CSV table of C-alpha atoms and ligand atoms in Angstrom, one decimal:
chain,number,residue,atom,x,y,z
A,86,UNK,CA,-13.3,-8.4,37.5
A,87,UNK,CA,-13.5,-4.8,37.1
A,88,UNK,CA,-14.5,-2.9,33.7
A,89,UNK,CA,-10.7,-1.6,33.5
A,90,UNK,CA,-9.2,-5.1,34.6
A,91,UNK,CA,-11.0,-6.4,31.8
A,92,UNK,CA,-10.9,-4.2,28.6
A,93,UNK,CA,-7.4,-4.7,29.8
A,94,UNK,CA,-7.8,-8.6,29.3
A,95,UNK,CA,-9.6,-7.6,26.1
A,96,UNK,CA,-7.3,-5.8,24.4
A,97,UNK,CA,-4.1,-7.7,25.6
A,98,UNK,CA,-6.0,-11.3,24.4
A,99,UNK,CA,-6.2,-9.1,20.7
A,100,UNK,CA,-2.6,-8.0,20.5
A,101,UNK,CA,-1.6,-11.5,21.4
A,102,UNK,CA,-4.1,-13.2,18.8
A,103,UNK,CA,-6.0,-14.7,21.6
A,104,UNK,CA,-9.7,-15.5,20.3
A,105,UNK,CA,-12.1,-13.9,23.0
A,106,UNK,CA,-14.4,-17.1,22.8
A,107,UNK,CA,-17.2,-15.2,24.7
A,108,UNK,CA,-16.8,-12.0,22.8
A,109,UNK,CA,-19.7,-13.7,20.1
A,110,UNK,CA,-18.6,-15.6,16.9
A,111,UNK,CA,-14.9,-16.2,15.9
A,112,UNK,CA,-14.1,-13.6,12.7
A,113,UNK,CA,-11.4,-14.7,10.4
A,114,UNK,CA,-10.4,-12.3,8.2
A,115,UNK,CA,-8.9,-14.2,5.3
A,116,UNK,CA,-6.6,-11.6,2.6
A,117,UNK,CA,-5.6,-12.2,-0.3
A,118,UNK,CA,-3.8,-10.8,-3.6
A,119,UNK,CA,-5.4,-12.2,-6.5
A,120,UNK,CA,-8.7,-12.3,-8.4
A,121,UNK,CA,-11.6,-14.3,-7.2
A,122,UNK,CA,-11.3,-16.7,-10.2
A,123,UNK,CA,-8.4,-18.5,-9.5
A,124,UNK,CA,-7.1,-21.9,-7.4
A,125,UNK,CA,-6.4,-19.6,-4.5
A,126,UNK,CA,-9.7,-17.0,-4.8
A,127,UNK,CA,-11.7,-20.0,-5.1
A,128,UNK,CA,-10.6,-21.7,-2.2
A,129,UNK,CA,-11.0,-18.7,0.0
A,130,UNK,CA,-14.3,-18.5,-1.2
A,131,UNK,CA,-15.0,-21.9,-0.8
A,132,UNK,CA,-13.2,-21.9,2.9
A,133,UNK,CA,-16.1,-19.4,3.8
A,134,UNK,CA,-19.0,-21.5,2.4
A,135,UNK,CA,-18.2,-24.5,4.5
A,136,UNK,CA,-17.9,-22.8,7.3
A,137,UNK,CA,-20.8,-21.1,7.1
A,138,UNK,CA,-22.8,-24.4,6.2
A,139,UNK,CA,-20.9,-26.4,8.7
A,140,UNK,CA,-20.2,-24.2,11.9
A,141,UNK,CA,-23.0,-21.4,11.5
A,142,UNK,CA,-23.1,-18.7,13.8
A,143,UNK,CA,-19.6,-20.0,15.5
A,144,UNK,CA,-17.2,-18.6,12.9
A,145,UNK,CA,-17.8,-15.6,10.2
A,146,UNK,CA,-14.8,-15.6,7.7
A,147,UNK,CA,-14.6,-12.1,5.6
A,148,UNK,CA,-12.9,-12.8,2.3
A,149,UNK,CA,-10.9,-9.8,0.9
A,150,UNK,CA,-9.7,-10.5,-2.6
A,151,UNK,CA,-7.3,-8.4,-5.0
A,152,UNK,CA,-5.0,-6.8,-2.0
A,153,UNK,CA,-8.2,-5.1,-0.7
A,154,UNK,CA,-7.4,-5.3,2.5
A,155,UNK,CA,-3.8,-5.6,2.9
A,156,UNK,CA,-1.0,-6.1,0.0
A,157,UNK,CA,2.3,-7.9,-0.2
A,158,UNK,CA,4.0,-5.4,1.1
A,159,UNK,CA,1.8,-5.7,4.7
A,160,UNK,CA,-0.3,-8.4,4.7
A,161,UNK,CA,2.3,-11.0,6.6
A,162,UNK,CA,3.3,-8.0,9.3
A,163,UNK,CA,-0.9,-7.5,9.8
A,164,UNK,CA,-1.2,-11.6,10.2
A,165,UNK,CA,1.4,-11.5,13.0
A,166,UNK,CA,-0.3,-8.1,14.5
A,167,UNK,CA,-3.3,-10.4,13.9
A,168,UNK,CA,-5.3,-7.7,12.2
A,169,UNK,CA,-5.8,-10.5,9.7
A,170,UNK,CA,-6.2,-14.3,10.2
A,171,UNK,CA,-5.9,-15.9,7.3
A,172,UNK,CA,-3.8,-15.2,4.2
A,173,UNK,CA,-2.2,-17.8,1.4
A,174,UNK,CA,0.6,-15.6,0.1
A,175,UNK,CA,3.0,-17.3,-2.6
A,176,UNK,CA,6.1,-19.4,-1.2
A,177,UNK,CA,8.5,-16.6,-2.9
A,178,UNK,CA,7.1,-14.3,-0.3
A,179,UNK,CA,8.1,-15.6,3.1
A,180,UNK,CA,11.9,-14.7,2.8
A,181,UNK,CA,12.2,-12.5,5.6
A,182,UNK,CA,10.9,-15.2,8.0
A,183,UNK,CA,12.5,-18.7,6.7
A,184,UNK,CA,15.0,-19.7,4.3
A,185,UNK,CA,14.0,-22.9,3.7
A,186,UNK,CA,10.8,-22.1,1.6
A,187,UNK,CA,12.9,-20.7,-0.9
A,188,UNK,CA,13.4,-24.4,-2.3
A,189,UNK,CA,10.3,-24.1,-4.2
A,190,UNK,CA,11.5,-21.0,-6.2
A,191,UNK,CA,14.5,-22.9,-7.5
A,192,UNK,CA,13.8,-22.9,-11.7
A,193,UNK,CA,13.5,-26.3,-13.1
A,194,UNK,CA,13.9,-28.2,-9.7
A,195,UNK,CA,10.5,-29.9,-9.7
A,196,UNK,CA,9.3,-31.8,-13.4
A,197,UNK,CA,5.8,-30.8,-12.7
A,198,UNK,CA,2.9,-29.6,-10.3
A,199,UNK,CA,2.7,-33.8,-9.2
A,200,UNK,CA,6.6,-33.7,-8.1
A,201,UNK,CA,5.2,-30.9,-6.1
A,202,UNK,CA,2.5,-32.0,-4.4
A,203,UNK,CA,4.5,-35.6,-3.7
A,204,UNK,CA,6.7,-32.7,-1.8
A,205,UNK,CA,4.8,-30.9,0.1
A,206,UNK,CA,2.7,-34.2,1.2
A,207,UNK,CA,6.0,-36.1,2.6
A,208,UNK,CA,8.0,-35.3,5.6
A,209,UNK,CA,10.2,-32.4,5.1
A,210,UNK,CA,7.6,-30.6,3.1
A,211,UNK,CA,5.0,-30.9,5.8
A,212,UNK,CA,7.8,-29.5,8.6
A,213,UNK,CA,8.2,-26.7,6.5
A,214,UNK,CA,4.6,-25.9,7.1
A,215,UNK,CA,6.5,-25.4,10.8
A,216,UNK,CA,9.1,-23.5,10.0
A,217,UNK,CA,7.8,-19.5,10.6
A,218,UNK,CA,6.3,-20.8,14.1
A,219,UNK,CA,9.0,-18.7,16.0
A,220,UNK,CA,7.5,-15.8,14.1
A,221,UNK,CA,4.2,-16.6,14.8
A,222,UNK,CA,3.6,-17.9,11.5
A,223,UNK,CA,1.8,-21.1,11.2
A,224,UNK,CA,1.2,-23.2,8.2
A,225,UNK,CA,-2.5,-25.2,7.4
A,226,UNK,CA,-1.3,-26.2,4.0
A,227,UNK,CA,-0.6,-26.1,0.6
A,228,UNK,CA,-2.1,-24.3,-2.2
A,229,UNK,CA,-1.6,-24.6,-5.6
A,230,UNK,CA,-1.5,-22.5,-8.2
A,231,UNK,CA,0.4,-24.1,-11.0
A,232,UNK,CA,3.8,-23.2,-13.1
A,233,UNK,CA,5.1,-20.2,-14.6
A,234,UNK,CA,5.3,-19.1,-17.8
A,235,UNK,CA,7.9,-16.3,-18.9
A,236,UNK,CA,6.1,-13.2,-21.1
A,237,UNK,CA,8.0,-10.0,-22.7
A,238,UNK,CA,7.7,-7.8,-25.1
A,239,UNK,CA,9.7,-9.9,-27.6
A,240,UNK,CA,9.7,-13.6,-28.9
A,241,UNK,CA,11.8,-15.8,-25.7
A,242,UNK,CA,13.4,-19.0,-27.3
A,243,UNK,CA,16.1,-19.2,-25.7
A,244,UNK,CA,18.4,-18.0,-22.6
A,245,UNK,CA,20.2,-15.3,-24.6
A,246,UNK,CA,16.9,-13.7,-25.6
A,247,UNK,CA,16.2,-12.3,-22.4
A,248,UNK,CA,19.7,-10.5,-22.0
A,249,UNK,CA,19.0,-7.1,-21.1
A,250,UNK,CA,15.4,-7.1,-20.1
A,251,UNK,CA,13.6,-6.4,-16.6
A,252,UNK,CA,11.6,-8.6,-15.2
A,253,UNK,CA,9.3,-8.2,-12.7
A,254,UNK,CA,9.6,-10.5,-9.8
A,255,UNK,CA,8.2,-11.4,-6.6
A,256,UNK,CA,10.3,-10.3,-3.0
A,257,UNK,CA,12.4,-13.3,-3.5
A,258,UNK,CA,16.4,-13.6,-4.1
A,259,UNK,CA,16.3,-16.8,-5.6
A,260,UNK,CA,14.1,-15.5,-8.6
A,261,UNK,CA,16.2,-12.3,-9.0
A,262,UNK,CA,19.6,-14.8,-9.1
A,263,UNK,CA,17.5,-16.9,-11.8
A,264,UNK,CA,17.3,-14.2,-14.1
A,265,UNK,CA,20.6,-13.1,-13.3
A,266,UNK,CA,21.5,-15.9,-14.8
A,267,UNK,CA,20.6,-15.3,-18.2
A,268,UNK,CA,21.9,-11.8,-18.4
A,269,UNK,CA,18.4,-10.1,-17.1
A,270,UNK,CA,17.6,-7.6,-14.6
A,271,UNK,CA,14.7,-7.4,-12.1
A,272,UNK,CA,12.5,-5.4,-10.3
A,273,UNK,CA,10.3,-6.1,-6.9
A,274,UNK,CA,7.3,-5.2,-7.4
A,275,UNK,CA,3.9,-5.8,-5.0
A,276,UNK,CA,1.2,-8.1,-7.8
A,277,UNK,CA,-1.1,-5.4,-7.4
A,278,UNK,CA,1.4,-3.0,-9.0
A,279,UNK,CA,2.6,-5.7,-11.9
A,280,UNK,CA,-0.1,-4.8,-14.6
A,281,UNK,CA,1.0,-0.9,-14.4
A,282,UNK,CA,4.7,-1.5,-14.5
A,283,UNK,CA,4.0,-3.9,-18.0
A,284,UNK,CA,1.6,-1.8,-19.1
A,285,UNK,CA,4.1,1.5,-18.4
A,286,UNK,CA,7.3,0.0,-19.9
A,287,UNK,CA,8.8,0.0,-16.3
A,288,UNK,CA,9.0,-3.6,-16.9
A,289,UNK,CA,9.5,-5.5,-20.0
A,290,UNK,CA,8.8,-9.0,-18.8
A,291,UNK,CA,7.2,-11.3,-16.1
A,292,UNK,CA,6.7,-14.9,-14.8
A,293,UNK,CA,3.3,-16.3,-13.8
A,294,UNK,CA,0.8,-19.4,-14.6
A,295,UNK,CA,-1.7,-19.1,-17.1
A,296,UNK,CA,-4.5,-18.1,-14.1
A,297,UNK,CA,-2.4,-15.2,-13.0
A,298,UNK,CA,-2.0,-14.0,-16.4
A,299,UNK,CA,-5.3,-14.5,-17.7
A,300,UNK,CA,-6.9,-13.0,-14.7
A,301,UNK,CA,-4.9,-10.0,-14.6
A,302,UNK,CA,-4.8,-9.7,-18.4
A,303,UNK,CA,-1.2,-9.5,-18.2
A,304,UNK,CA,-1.1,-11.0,-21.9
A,305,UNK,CA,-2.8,-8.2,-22.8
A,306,UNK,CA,0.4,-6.4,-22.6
A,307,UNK,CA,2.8,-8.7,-23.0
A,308,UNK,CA,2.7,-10.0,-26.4
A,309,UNK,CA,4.7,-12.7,-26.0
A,310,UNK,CA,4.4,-15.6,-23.8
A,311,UNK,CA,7.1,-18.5,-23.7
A,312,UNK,CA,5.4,-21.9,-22.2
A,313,UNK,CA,8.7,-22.9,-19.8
A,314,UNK,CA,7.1,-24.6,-16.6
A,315,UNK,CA,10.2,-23.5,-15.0
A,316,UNK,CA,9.3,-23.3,-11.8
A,317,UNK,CA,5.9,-23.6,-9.3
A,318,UNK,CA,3.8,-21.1,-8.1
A,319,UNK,CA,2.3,-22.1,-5.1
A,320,UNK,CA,0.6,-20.7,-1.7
A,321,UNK,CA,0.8,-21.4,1.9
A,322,UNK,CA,-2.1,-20.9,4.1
A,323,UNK,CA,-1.2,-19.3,6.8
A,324,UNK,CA,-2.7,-18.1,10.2
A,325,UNK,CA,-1.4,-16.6,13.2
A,326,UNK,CA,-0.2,-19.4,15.2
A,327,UNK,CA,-1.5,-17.8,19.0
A,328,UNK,CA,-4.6,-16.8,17.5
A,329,UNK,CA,-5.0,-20.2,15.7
A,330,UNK,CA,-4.0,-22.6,19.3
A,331,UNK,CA,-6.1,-19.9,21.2
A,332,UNK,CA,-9.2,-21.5,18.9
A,333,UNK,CA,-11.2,-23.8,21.4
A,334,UNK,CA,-9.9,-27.7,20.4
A,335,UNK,CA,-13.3,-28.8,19.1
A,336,UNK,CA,-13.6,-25.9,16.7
A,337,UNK,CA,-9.8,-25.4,16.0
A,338,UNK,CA,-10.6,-29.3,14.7
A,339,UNK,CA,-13.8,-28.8,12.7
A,340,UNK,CA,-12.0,-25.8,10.9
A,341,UNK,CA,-9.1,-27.8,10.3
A,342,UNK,CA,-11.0,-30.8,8.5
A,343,UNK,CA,-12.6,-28.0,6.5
A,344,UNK,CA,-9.2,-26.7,5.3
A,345,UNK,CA,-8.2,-29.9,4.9
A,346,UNK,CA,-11.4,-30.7,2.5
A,347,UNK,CA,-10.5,-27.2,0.2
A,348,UNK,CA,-7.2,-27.8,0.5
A,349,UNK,CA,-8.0,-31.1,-1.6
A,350,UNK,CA,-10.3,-29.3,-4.1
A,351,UNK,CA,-7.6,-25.9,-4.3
A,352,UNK,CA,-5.1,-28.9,-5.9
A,353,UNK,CA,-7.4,-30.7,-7.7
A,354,UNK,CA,-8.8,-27.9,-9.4
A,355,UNK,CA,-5.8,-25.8,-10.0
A,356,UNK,CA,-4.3,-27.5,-13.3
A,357,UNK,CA,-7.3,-27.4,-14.7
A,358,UNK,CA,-8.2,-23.9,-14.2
A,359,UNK,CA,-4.6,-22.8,-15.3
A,360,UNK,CA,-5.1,-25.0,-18.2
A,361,UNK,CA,-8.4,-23.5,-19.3
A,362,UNK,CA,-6.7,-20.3,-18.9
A,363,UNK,CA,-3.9,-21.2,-21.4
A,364,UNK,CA,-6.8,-21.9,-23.6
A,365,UNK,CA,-8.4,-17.7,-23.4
A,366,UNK,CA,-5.3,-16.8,-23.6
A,367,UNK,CA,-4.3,-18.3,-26.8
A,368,UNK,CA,-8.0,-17.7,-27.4
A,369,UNK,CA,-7.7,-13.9,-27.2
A,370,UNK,CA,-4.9,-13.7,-30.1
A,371,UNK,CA,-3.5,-10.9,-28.2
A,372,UNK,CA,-0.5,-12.8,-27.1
A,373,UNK,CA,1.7,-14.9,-28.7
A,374,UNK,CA,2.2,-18.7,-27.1
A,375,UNK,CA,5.9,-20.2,-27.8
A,376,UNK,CA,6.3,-23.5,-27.3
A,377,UNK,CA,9.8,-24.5,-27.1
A,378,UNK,CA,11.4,-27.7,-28.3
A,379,UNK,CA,13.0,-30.3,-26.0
A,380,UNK,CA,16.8,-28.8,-27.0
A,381,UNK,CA,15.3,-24.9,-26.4
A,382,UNK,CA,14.3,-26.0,-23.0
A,383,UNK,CA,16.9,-27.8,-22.3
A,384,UNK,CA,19.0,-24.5,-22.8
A,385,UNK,CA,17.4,-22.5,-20.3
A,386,UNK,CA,17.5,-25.4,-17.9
A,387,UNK,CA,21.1,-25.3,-17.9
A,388,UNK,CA,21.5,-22.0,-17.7
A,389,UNK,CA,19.0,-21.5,-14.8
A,390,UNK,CA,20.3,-24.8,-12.7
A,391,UNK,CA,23.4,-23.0,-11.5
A,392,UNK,CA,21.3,-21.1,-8.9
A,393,UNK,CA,20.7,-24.7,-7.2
A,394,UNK,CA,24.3,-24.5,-6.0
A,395,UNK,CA,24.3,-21.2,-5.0
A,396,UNK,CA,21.5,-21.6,-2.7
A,397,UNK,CA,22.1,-25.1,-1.4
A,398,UNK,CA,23.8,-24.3,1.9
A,399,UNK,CA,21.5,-21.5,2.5
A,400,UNK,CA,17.7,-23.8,2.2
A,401,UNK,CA,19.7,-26.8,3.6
A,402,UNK,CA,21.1,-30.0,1.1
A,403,UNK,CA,18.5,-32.4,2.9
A,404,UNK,CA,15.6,-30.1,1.6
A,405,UNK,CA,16.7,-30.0,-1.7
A,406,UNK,CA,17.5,-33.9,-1.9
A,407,UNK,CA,13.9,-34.3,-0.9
A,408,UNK,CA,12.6,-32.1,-3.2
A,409,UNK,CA,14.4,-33.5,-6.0
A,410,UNK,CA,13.4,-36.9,-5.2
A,411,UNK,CA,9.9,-36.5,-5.7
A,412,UNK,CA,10.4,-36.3,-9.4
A,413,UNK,CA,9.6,-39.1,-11.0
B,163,LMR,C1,2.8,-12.8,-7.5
B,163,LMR,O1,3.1,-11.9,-6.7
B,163,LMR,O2,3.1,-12.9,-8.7
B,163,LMR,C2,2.0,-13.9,-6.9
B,163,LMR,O3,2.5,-14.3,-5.7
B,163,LMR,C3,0.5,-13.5,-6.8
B,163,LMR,C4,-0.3,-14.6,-6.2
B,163,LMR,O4,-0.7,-14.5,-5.0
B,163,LMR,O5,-0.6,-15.5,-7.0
């Protein structure tokens, strides 16, 4: 082959995600856009510590934490450019490729983080791991991160208290029709951009699980923070699907156990982390925790539920009756 034939090769295997399996070790650049003490920092960092003990000089993963590297607003356009190889964005954030993930953003459809994981482990949870593959965007599993929690800058007991304000939500239509619902606006904002906007005024309120909030010290500015659990925050892990079939089948099979092994500890460790986070945070006396009664949470639950319907034809009824199912 001749030099030109072959940085030819070279740089047509990298625009397509092709591994160059003699080029030296296999990088994956894993991106992410939250701190390194949470479900889904720890399981990056733990992603590169088994394969560095397991697969040695075959495969260096870079870990870039806190939208370092790329944000939300580019980090899904630089894993199909493969630039990156790895991220585990939030299930609100893959709108623009599949409409069927948008299940798990419908408030009050799953009981709790169990119901979720009974989803995501049964059939149609696991095809939706499939669903981006026309956009070369393929899914290695589930992360969790845990439920939200609603915080603002006054006292939320029930639906009617939140008429008025701005939230700040993720790039999702579902959430912006949930808060629609009880007479509240929104605003799209990147997470690296959420602190500023609460801290600024720009926004008066947000939804995020304890290890968001604590992390970011969101409840630093928010001084009041209603415990709703009215919906999931969880991740996908997502790679470039050519890059990822491009990986040589022994290796693409040792790093898949791996995932497989963090992907176990991500979920198992997740509650508890978001639970010991509730803990600073009521801790720190800087917030304000609101627990409501049955009947208060009742009443947001009914005024939220609506957005079921309006979304059912889009995600598809099958999805939803799954996901419902898994309740117990
Ligand atoms: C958010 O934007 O609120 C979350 O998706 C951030 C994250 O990755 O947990």
């Amino acid at each position: 082959m001749t030099k030109t034939v072959l940085a030819f090769c070279l740089i047509l295997a990298a625009g397509l995600g092709v591994p160059q399996a003699y080029a030296g070790p296999l990088l994956i650049k894993f991106s992410h856009v939250v701190s390194e003490d949470t479900p889904k920092g720890k399981g990056a960092l733990l992603f590169q510590r088994l394969v560095r003990e397991r697969l040695g000089d075959q495969v260096v993963v870079e870990v870039y934490p806190n939208s370092t590297l790329y944000g939300d607003a580019d980090e899904l356009t630089a894993l199909r450019e493969n630039r990156v190889q790895m991220l585990a964005p939030s299930l609100a954030k893959f709108e623009a490729y599949t409409h069927q993930l948008r299940v798990f953003d419908l408030p009050f459809l799953f009981d709790d983080l169990e119901a979720v994981e009974r989803f995501q482990k049964r059939a149609k949870g696991r095809q939706l791991l499939y669903s981006m593959e026309n956009h070369n965007i393929l899914g290695l599993g589930y992360w969790h991160n845990g439920m939200k929690q609603l915080s603002a800058t006054r006292p939320l007991r029930l639906p009617a208290d939140a008429r008025g304000l701005n939230f700040r939500v993720q790039q999702s239509e579902v959430l912006e029709t949930q808060f629609r619902q009880v007479g509240a606006q929104t605003t799209r904002l990147p997470f690296s951009q959420v602190l500023a906007a609460l801290s600024s005024g720009q926004v008066q309120g947000a939804e995020n699980p304890w290890s968001n909030i604590f992390s970011q010290g969101f409840h630093e500015v928010q001084p009041y923070i209603t415990e709703t659990n009215h919906g999931v925050l969880d991740y996908m892990l997502v790679t470039n699907a050519r890059f990822w079939y491009g990986i040589p089948h022994r290796l693409r099979t040792q790093l898949e156990a791996i995932i497989d092994e963090v992907s176990y500890e991500v979920n198992r460790e997740a509650a508890r982390l978001n639970e010991q986070d509730r803990q600073r945070v009521a801790a720190s006396g800087r917030s304000r925790i609101i627990n409501l009664t049955p009947a208060e949470r009742a009443a947001w639950r009914a005024a939220m539920e609506p957005v079921w319907l309006h979304f059912e034809a889009d995600i598809g009824p099958d999805i939803i009756k799954a996901a419902r199912s898994s309740n117990p």
